[in-house]
mmCIF file of C-alpha atoms in Angstrom:
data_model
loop_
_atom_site.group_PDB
_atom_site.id
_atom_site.type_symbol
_atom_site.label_atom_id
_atom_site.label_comp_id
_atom_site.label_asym_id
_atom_site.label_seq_id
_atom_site.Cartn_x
_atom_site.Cartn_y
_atom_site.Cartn_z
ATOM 1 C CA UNK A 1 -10.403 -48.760 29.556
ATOM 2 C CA UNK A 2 -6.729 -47.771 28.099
ATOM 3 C CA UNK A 3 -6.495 -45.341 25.154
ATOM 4 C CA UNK A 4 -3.152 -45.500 22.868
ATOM 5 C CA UNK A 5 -2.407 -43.201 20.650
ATOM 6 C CA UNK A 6 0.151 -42.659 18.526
ATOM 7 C CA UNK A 7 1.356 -39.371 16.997
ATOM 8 C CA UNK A 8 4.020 -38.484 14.458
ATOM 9 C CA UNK A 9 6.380 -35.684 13.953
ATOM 10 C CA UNK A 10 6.527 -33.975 10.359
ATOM 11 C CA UNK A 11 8.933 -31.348 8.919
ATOM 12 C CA UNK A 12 8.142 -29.605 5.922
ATOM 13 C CA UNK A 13 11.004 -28.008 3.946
ATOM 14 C CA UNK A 14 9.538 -25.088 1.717
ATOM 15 C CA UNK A 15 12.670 -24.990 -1.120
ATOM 16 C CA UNK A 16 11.740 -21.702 -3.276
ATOM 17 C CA UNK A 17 13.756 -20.803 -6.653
ATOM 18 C CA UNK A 18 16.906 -18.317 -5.855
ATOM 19 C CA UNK A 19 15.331 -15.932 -8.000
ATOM 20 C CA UNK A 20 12.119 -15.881 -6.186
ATOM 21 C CA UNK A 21 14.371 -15.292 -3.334
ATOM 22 C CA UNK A 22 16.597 -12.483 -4.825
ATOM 23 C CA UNK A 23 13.360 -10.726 -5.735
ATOM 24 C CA UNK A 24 11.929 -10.768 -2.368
ATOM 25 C CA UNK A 25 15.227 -9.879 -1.082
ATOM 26 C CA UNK A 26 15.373 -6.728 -3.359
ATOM 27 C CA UNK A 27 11.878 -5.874 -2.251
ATOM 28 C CA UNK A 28 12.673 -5.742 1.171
ATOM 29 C CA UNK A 29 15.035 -3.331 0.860
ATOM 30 C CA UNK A 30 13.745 -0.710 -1.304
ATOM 31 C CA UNK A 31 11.169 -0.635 0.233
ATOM 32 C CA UNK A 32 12.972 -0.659 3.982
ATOM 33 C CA UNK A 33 15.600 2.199 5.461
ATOM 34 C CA UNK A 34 17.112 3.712 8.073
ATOM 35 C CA UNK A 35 15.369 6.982 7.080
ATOM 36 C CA UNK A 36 13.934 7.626 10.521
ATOM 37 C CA UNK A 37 9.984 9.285 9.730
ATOM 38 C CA UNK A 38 9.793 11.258 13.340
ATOM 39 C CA UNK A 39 12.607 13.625 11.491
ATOM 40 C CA UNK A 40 12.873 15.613 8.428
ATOM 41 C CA UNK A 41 13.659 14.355 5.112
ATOM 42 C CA UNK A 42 14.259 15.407 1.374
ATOM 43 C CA UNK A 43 12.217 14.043 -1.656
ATOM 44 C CA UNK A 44 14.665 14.584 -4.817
ATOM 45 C CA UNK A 45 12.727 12.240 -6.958
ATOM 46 C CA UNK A 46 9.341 11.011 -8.013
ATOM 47 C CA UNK A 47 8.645 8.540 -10.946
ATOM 48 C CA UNK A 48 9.635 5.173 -12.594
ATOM 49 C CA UNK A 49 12.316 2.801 -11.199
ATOM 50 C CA UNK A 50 14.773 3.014 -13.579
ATOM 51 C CA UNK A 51 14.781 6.769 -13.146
ATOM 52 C CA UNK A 52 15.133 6.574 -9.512
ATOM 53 C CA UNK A 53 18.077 4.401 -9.484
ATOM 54 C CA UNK A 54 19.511 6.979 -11.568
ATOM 55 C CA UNK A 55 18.464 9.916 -9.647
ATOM 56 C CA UNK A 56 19.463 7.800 -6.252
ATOM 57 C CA UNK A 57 23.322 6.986 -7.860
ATOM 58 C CA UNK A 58 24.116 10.997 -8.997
ATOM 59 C CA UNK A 59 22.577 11.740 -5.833
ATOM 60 C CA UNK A 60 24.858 9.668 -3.798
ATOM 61 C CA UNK A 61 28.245 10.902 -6.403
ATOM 62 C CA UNK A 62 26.845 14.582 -5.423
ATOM 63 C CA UNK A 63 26.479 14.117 -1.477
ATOM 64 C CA UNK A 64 28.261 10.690 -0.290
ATOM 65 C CA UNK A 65 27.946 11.607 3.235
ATOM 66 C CA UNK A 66 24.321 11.945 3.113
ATOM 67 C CA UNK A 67 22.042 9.137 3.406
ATOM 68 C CA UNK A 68 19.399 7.994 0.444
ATOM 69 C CA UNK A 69 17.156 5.163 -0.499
ATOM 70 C CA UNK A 70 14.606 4.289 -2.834
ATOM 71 C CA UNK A 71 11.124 4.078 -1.437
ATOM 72 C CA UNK A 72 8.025 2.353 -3.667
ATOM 73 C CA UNK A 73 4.890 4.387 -2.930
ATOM 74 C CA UNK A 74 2.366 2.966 -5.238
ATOM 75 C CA UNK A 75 2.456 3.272 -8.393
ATOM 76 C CA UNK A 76 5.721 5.437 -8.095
ATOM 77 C CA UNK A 77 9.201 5.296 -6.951
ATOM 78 C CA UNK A 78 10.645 8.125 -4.299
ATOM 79 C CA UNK A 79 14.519 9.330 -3.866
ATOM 80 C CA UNK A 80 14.593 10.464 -0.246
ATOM 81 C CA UNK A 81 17.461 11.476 1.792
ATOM 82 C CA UNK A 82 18.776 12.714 5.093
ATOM 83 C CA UNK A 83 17.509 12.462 8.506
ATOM 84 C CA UNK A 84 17.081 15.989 9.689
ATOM 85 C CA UNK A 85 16.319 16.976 13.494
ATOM 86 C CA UNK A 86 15.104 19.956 12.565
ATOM 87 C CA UNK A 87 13.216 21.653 9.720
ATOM 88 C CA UNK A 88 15.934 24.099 9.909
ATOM 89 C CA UNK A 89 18.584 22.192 9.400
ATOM 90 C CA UNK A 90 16.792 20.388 6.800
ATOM 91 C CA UNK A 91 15.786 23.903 4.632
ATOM 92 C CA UNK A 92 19.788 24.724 4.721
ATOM 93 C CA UNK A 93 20.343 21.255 2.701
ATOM 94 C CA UNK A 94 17.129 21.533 0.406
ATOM 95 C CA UNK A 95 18.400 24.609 -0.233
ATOM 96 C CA UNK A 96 22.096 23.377 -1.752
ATOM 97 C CA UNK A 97 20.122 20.381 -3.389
ATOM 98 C CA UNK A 98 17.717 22.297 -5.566
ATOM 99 C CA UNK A 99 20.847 23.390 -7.615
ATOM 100 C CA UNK A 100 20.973 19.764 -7.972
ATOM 101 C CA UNK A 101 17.798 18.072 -8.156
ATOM 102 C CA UNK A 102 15.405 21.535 -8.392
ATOM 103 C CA UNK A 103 11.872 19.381 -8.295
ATOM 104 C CA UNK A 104 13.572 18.363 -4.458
ATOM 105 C CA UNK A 105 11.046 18.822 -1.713
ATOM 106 C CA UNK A 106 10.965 19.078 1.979
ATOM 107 C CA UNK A 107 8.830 16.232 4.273
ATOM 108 C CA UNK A 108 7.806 16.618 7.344
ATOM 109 C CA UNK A 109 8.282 13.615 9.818
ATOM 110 C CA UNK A 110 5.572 11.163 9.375
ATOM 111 C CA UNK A 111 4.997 11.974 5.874
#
């Protein structure tokens, strides 16, 4: 007894809009950064989006050599920046960006 089969090969192309695209895009990295969480960092905003884009550009006119991103944390938006070693080293900045941005916390890593 002989069994033929045949098989065939398909490819499916998934096209999605560009702005569906853009949006995912844009999602990825606010919500993504090279704020390492086994060191210290520095909260200088909670609240809406617009805000935080705001906060996160005088932030970055104020202290260009420091890193920041934008961080969703349900329902908010966070500011964070640096990546601090130690807490030490991290008090010494929170301490110049208060003047700036006084509601600015420390986080411990992990947090």
């Amino acid at each position: 007894m002989h069994t033929i089969s045949y098989a065939q090969e398909k490819n499916t192309t998934i096209q999605e809009p560009l702005a569906i695209k853009k949006l995912v895009d844009a999602k990825r990295s606010s919500t993504t950064s090279s704020l390492n969480t086994d060191k210290y960092n520095i909260q200088i905003f909670y609240g809406k989006n617009q805000p935080a884009k705001e906060a996160l550009n005088r932030f970055k006119r104020l202290y260009p050599d420091m890193e920041a991103t934008v961080i969703y944390s349900n329902p908010s938006y966070k500011v964070m920046a640096g990546n601090f070693k130690t807490r030490l080293e991290a008090e010494r900045y929170l301490k110049s960006i208060k003047k700036d941005f006084e509601n600015s916390l420390l986080l411990r890593p992990g947090k």
